[in-house]
Each structure stands twice: as structure tokens, then as C-alpha cells.
N, CA, C and O atoms as CSV, one atom per row, in Angstrom:
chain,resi,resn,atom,element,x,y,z
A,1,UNK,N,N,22.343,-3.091,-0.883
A,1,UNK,CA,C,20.905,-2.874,-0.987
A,1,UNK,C,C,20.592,-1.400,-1.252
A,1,UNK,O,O,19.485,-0.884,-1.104
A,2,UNK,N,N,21.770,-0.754,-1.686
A,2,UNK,CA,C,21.343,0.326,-1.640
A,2,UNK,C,C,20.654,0.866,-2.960
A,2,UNK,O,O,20.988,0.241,-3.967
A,3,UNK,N,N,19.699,1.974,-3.169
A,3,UNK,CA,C,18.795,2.205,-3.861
A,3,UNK,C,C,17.534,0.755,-4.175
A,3,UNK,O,O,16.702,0.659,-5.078
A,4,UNK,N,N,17.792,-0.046,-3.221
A,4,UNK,CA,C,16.520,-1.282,-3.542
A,4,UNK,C,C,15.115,-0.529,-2.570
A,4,UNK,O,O,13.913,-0.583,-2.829
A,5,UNK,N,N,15.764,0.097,-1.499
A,5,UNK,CA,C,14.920,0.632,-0.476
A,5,UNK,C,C,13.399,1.673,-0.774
A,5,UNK,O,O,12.289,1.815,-0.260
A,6,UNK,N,N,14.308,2.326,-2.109
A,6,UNK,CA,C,13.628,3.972,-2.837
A,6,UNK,C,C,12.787,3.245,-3.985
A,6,UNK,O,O,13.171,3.355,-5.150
A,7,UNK,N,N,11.529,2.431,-3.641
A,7,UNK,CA,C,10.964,2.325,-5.298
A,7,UNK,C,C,11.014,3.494,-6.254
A,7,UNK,O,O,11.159,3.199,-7.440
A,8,UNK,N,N,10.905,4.959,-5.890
A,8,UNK,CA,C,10.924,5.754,-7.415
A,8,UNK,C,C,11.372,7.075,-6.366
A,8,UNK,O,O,10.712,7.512,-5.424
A,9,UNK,N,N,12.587,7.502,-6.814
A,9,UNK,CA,C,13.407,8.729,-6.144
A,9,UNK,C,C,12.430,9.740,-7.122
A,9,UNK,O,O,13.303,10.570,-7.375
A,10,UNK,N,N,11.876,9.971,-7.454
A,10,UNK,CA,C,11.336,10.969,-8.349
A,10,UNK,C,C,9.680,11.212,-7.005
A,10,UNK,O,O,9.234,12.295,-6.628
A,11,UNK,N,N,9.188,9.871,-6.627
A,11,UNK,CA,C,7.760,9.972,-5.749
A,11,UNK,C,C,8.250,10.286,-4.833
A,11,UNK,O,O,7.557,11.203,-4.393
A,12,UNK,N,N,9.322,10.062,-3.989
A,12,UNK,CA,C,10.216,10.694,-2.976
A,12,UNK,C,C,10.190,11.885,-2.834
A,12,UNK,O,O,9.508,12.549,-2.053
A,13,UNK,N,N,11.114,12.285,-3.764
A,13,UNK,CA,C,11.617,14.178,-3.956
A,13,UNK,C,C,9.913,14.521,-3.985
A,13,UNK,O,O,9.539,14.971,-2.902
A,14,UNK,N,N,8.895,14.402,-4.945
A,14,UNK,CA,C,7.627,15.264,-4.419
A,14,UNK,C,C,7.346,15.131,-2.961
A,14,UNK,O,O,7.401,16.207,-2.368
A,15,UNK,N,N,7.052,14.060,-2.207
A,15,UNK,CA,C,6.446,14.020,-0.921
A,15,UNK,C,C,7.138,15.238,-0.329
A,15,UNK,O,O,6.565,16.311,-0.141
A,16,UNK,N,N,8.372,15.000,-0.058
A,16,UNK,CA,C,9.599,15.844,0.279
A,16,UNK,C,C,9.219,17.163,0.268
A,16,UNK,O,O,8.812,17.828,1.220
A,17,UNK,N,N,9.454,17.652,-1.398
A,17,UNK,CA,C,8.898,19.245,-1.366
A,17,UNK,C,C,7.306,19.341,-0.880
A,17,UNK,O,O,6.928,20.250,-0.141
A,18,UNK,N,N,6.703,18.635,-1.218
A,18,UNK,CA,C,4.981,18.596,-0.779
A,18,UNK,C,C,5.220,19.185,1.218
A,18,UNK,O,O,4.673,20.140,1.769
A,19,UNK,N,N,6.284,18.100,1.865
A,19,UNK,CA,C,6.125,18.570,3.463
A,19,UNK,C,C,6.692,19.630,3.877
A,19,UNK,O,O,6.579,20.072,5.020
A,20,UNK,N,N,7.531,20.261,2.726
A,20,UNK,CA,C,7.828,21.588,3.178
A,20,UNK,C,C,6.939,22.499,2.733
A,20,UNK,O,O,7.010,23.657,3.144
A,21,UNK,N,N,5.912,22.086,1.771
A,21,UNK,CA,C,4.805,22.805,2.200
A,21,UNK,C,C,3.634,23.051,2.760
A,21,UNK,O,O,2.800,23.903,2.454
A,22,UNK,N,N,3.616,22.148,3.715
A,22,UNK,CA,C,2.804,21.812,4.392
A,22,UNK,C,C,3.111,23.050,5.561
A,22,UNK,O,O,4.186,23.160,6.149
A,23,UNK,N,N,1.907,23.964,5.762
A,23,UNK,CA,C,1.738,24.848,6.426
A,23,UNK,C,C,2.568,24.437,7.951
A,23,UNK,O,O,3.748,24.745,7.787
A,24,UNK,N,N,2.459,24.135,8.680
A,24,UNK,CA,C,3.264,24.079,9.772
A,24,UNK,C,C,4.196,23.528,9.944
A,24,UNK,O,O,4.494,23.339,11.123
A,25,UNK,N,N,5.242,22.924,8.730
A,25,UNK,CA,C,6.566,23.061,8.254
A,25,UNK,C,C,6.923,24.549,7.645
A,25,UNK,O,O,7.826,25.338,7.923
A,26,UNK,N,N,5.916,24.600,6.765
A,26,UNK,CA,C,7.054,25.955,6.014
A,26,UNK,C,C,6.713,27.390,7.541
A,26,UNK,O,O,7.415,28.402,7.565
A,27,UNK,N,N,5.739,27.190,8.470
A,27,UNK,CA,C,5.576,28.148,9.350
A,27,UNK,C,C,7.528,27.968,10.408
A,27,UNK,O,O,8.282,28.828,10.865
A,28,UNK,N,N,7.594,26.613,10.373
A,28,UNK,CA,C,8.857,26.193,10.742
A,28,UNK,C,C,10.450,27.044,10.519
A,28,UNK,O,O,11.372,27.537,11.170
A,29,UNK,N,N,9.795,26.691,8.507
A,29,UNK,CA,C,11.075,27.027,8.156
A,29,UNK,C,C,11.211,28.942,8.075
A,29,UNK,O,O,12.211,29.659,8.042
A,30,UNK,N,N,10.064,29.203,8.067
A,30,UNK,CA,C,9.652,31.150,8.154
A,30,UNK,C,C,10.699,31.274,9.667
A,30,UNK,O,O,11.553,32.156,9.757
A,31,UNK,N,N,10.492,30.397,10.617
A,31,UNK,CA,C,11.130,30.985,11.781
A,31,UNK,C,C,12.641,30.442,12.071
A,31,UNK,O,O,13.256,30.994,12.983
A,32,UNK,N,N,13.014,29.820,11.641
A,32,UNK,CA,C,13.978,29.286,11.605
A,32,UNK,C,C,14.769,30.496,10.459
A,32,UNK,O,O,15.908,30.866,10.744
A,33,UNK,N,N,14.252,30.916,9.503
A,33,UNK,CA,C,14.863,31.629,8.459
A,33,UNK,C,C,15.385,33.023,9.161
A,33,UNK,O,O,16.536,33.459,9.182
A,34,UNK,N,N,14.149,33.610,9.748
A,34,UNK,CA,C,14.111,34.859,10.775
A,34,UNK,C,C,14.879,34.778,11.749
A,34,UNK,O,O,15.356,35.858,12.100
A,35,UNK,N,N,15.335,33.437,12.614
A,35,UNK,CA,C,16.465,33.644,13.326
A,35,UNK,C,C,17.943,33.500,12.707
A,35,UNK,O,O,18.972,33.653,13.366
A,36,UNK,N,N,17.886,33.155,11.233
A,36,UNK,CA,C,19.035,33.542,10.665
A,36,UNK,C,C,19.622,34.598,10.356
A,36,UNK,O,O,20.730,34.991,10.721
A,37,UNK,N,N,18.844,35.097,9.638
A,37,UNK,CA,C,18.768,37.039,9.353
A,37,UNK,C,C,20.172,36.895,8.214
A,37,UNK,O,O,21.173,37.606,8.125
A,38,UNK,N,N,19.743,35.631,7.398
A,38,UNK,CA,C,20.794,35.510,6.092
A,38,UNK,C,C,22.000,35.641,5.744
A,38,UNK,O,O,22.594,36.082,4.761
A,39,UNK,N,N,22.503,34.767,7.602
A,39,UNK,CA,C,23.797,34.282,7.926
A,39,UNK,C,C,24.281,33.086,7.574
A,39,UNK,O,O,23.425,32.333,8.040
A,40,UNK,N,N,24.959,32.518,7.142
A,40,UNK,CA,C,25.326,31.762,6.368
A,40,UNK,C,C,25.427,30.397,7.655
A,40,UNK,O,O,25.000,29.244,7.594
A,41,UNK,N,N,26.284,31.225,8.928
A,41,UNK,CA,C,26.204,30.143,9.494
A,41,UNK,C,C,25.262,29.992,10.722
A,41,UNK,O,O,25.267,29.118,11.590
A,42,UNK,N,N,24.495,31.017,10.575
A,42,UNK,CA,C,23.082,30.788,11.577
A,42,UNK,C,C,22.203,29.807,11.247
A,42,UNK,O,O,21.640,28.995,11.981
A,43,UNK,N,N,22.085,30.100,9.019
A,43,UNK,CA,C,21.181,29.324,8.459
A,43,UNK,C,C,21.598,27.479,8.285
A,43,UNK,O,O,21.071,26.459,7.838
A,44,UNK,N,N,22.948,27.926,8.997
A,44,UNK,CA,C,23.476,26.278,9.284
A,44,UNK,C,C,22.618,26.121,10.717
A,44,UNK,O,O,21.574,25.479,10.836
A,45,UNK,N,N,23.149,26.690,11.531
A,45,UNK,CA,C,22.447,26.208,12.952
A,45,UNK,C,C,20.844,26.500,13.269
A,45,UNK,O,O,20.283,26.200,14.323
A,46,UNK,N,N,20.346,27.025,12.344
A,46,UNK,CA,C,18.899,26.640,12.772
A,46,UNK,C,C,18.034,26.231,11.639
A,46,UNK,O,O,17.039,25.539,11.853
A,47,UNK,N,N,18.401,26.672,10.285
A,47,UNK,CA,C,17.917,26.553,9.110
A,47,UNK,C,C,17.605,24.676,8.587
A,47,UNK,O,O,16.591,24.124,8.160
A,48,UNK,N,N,19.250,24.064,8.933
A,48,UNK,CA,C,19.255,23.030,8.472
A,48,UNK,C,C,18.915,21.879,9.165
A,48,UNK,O,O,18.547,20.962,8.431
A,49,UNK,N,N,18.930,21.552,10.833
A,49,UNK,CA,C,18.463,21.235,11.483
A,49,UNK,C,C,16.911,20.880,11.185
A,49,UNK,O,O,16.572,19.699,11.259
A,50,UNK,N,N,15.935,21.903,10.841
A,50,UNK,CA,C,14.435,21.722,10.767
A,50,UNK,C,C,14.491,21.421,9.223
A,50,UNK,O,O,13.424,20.828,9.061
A,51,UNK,N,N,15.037,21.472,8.126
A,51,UNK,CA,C,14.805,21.151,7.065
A,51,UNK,C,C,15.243,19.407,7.162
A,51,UNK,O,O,14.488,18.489,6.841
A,52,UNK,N,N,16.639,19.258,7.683
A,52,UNK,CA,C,16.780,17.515,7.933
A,52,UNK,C,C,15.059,17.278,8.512
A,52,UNK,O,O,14.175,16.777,7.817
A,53,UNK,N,N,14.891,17.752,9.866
A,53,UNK,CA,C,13.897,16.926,10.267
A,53,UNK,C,C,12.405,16.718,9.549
A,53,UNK,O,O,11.525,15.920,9.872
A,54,UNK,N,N,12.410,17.625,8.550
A,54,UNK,CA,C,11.276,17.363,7.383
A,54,UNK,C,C,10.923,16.452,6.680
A,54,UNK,O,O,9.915,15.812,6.383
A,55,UNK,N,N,12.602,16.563,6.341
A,55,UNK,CA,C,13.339,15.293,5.018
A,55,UNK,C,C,13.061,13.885,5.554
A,55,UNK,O,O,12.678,12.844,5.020
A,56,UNK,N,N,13.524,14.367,7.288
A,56,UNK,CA,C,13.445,12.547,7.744
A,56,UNK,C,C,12.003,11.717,8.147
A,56,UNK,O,O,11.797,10.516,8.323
A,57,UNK,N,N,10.878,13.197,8.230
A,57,UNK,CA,C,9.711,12.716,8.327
A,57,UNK,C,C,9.379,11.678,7.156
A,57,UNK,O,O,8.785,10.610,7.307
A,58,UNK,N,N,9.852,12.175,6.022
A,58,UNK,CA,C,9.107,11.567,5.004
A,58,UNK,C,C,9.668,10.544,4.135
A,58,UNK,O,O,9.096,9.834,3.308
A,59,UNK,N,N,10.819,10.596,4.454
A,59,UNK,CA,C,11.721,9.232,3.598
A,59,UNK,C,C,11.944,8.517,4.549
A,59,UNK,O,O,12.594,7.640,3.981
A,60,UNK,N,N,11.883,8.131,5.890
A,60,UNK,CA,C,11.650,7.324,6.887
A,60,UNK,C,C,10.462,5.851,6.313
A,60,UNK,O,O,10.427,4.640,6.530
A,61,UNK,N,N,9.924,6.489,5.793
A,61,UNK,CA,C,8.456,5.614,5.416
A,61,UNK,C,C,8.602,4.903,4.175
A,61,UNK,O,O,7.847,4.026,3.756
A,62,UNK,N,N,10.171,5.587,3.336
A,62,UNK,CA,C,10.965,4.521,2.236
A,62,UNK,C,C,11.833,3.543,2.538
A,62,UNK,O,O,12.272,2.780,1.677
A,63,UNK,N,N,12.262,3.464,4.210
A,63,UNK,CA,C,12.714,2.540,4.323
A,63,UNK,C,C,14.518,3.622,4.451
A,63,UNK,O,O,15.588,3.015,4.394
A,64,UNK,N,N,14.481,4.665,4.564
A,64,UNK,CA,C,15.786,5.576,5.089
A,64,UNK,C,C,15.608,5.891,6.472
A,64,UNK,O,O,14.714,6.447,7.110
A,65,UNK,N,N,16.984,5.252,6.824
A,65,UNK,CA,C,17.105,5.655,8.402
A,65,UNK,C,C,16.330,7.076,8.825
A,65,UNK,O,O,15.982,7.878,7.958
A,66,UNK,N,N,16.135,7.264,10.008
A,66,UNK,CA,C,15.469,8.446,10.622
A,66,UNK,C,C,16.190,9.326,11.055
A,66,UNK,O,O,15.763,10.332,11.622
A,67,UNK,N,N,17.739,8.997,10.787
A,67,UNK,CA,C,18.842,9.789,11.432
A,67,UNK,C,C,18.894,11.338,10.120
A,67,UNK,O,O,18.104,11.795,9.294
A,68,UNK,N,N,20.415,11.706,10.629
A,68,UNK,CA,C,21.689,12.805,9.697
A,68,UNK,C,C,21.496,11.716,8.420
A,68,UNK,O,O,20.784,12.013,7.461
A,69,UNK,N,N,22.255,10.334,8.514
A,69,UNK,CA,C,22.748,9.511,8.088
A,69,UNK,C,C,21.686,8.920,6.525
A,69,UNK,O,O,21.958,8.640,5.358
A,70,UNK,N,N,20.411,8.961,7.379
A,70,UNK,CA,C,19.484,8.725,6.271
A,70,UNK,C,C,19.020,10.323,5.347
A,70,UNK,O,O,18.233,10.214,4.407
A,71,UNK,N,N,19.367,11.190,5.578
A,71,UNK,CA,C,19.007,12.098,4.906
A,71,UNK,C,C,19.899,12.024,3.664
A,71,UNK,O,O,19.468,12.071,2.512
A,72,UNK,N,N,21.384,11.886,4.068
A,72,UNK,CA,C,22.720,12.173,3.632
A,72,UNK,C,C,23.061,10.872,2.414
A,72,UNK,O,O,23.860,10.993,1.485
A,73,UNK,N,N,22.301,9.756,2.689
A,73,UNK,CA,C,21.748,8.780,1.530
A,73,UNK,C,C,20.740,9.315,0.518
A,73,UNK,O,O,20.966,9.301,-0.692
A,74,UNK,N,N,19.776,9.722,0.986
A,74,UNK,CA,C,18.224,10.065,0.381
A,74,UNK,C,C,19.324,11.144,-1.126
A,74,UNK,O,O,19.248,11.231,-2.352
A,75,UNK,N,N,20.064,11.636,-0.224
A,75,UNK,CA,C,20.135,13.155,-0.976
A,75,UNK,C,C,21.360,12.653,-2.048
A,75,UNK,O,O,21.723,13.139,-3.119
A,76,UNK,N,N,21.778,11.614,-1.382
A,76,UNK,CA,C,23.131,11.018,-2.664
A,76,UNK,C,C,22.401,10.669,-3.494
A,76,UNK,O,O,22.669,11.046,-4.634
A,77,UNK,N,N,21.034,9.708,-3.262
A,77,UNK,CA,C,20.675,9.112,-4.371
A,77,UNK,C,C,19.963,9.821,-5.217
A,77,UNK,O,O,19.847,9.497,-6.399
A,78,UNK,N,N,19.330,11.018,-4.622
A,78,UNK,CA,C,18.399,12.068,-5.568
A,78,UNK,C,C,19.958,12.635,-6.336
A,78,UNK,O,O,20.000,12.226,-7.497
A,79,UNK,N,N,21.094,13.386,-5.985
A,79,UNK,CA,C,21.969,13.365,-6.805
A,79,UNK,C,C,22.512,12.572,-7.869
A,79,UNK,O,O,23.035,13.072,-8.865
A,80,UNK,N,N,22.367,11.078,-7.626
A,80,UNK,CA,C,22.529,10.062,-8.660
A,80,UNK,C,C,21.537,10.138,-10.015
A,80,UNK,O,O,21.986,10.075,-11.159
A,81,UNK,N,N,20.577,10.236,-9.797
A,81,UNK,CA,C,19.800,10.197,-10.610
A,81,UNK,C,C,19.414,11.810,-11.465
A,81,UNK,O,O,18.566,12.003,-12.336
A,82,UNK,N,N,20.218,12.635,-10.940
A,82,UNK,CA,C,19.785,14.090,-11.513
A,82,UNK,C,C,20.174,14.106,-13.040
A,82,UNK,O,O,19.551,14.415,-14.055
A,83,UNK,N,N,21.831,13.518,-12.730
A,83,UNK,CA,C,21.996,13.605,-14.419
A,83,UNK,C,C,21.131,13.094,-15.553
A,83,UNK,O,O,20.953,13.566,-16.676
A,84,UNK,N,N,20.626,11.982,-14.960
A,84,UNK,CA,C,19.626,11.159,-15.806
A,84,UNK,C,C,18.341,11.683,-16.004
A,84,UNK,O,O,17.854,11.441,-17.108
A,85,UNK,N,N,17.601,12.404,-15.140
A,85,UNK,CA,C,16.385,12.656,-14.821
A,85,UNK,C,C,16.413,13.700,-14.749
A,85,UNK,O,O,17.128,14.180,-13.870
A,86,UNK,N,N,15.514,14.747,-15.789
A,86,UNK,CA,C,15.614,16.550,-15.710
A,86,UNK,C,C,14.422,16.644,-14.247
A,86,UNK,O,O,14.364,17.459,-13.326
A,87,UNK,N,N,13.800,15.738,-14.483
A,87,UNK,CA,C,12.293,15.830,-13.597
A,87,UNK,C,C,13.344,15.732,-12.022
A,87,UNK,O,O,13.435,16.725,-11.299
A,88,UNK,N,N,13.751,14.987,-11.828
A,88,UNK,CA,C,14.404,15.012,-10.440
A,88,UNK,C,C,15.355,16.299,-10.662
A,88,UNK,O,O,15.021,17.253,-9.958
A,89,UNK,N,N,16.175,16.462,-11.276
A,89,UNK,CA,C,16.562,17.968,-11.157
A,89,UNK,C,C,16.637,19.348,-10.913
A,89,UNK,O,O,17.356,20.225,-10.435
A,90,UNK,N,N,15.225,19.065,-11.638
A,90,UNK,CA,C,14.238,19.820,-11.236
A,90,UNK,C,C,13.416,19.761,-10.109
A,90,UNK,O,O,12.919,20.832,-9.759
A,91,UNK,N,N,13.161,18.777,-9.468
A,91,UNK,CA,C,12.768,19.177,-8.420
A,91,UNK,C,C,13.916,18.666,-6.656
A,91,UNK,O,O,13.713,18.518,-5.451
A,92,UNK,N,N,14.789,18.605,-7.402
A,92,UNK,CA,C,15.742,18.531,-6.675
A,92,UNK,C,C,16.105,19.678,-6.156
A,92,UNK,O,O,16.063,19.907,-4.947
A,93,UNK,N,N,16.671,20.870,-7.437
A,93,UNK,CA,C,16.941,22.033,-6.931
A,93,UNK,C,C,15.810,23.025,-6.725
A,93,UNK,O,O,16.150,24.200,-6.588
A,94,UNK,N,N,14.437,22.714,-6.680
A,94,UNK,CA,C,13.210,23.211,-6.070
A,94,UNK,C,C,13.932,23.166,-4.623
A,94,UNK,O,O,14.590,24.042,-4.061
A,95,UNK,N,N,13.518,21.563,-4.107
A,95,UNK,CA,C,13.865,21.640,-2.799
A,95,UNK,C,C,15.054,22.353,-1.874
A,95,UNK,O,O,14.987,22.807,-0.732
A,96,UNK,N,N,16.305,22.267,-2.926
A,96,UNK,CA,C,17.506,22.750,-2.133
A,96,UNK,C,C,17.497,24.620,-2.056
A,96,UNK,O,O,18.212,25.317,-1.336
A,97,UNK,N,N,16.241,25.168,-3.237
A,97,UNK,CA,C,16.296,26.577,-2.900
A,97,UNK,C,C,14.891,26.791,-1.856
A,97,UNK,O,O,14.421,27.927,-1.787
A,98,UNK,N,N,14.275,25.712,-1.089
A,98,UNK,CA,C,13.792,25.502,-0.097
A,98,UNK,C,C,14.705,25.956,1.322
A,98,UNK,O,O,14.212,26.855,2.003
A,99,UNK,N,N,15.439,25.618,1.574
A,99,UNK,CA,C,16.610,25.961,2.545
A,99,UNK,C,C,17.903,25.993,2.576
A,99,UNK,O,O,18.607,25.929,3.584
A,100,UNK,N,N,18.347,26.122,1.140
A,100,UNK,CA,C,19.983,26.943,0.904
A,100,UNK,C,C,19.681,28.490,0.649
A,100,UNK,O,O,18.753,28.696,-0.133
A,101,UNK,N,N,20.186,29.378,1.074
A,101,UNK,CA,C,19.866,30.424,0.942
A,101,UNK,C,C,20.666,30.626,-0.420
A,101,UNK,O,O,21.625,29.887,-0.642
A,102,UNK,N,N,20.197,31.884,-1.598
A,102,UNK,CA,C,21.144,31.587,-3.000
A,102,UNK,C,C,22.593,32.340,-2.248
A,102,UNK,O,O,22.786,32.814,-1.129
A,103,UNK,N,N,23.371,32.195,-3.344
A,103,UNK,CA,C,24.716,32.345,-2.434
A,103,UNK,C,C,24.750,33.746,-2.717
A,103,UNK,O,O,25.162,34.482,-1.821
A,104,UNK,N,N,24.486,34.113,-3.518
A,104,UNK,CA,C,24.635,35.879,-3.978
A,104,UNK,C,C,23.456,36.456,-3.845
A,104,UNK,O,O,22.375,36.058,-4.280
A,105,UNK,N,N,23.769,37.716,-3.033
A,105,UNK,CA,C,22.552,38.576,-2.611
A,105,UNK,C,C,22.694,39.515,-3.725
A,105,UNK,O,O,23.673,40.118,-4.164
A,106,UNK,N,N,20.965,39.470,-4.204
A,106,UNK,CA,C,21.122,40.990,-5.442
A,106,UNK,C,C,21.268,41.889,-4.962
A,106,UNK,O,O,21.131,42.089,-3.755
A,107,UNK,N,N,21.567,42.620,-5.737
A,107,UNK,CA,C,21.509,44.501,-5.279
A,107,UNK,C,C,20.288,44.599,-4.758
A,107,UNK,O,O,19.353,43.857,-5.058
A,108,UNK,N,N,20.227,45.814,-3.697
A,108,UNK,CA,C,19.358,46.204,-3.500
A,108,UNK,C,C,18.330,46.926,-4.824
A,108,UNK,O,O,18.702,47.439,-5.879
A,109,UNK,N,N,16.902,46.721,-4.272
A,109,UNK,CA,C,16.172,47.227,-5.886
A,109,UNK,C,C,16.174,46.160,-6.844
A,109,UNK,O,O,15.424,46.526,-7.749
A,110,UNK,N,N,16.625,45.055,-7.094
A,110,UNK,CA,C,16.765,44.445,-8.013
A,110,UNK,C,C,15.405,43.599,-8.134
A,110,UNK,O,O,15.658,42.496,-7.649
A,111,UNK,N,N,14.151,43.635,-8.547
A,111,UNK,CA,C,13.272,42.958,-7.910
A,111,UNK,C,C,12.943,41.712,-9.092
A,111,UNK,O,O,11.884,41.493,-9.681
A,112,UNK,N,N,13.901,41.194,-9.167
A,112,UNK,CA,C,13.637,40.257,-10.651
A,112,UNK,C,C,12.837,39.131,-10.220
A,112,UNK,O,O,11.960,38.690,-10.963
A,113,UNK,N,N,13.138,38.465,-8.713
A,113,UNK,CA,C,12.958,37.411,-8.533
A,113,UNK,C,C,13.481,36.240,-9.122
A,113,UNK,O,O,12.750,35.261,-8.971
A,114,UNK,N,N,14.734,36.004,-9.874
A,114,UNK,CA,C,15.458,35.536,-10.649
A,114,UNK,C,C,15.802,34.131,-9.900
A,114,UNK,O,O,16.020,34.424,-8.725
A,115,UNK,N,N,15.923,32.923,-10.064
A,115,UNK,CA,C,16.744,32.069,-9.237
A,115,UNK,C,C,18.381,31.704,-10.358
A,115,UNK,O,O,18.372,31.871,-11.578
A,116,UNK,N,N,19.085,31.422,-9.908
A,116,UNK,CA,C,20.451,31.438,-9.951
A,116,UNK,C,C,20.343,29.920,-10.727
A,116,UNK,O,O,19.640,29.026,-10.255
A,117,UNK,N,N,21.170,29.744,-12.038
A,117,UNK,CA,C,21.073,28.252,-12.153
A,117,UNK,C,C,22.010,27.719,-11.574
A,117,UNK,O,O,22.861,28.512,-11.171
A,118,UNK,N,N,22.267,26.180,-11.280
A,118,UNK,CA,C,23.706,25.839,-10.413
A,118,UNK,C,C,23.976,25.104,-11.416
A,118,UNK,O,O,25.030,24.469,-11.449
């Protein structure tokens, strides 16, 4: 049954990025970020924790478990469909530069604002 659950992984991924912007999520993820201080494995222990529990607010209501377990589906199947779909791709890796920090820090001064393609 799997992917029967997700009528459209594309209305998904928006809700998704939509609740991380929802002011007292992204106030969430501001503090959660600040107790990382752009540690790789701080932004594991506090970063990813509140970003799952975002994810599970809102794909819960597609019929994905409320667990780790249902996130870790949600996110296979938004991967399934990336190759196919620039639109999910795109807002696929919206969301993941939501709370992956990019892996390379610019130089200092560098003020491009650039995101990294993957």
C-alpha cells in the first residue's frame, strides 16, 4: 500500500515547507539552530529532532505514521518522485536546506548568499 496513502507528494512537500514556516515552528527551528552553533552533531541532537516533529505534524493527516518511521517513508517517497518531478525537487531541496546545515562554510566575507546545488 505503499504510496496509495500520499494522494499527491508534491501537496505534501508544500504543507511541509508551509509548517516550517509557520512562525512558531521556524521560532523553533531559530532556537534549536542557536543551540547548535553549526555543529554538525549538535544540529543532529537538537536541530533534527524539531524538524522530524514538524514533518510529523503534517503528513500524519496523509495517513503517515506519527513516528521516526513515518517521516523516513514520507521522505523516501518525496525522493522517489524527485527524478521525475523538477517541482518536487525543488521543493524538496527547499525543505532539506530548511534544516541541513550546507556542508561547506564560505569564507568569511563571502556574502553571496549562494545555495550549493546537490
Amino acid at each position: 500500500a505503499a504510496g496509495a496513502e500520499c494522494p499527491c507528494p508534491a501537496a505534501v512537500l508544500a504543507e511541509v515547507i508551509k509548517a516550517f514556516g509557520a512562525p512558531e515552528n521556524a521560532q523553533r527551528m531559530e532556537e534549536a539552530r542557536d543551540n547548535a552553533c553549526n555543529d554538525m552533531g549538535k544540529m543532529l541532537q537538537f536541530l533534527l529532532p524539531v524538524a522530524t516533529q514538524i514533518q510529523q505534524d503534517v503528513i500524519k493527516a496523509y495517513g503517515f505514521s506519527s513516528d521516526g518511521e513515518g517521516v523516513l517513508k514520507f521522505a523516501r517517497l518525496i525522493k522517489s518522485y524527485e527524478s521525475q518531478d523538477p517541482e518536487i525537487a525543488s521543493m524538496s531541496g527547499k525543505l532539506k536546506a530548511m534544516f541541513l546545515p550546507p556542508m561547506t562554510l564560505p569564507p568569511h566575507g563571502a556574502g553571496t548568499g549562494g545555495v550549493a546545488a546537490s
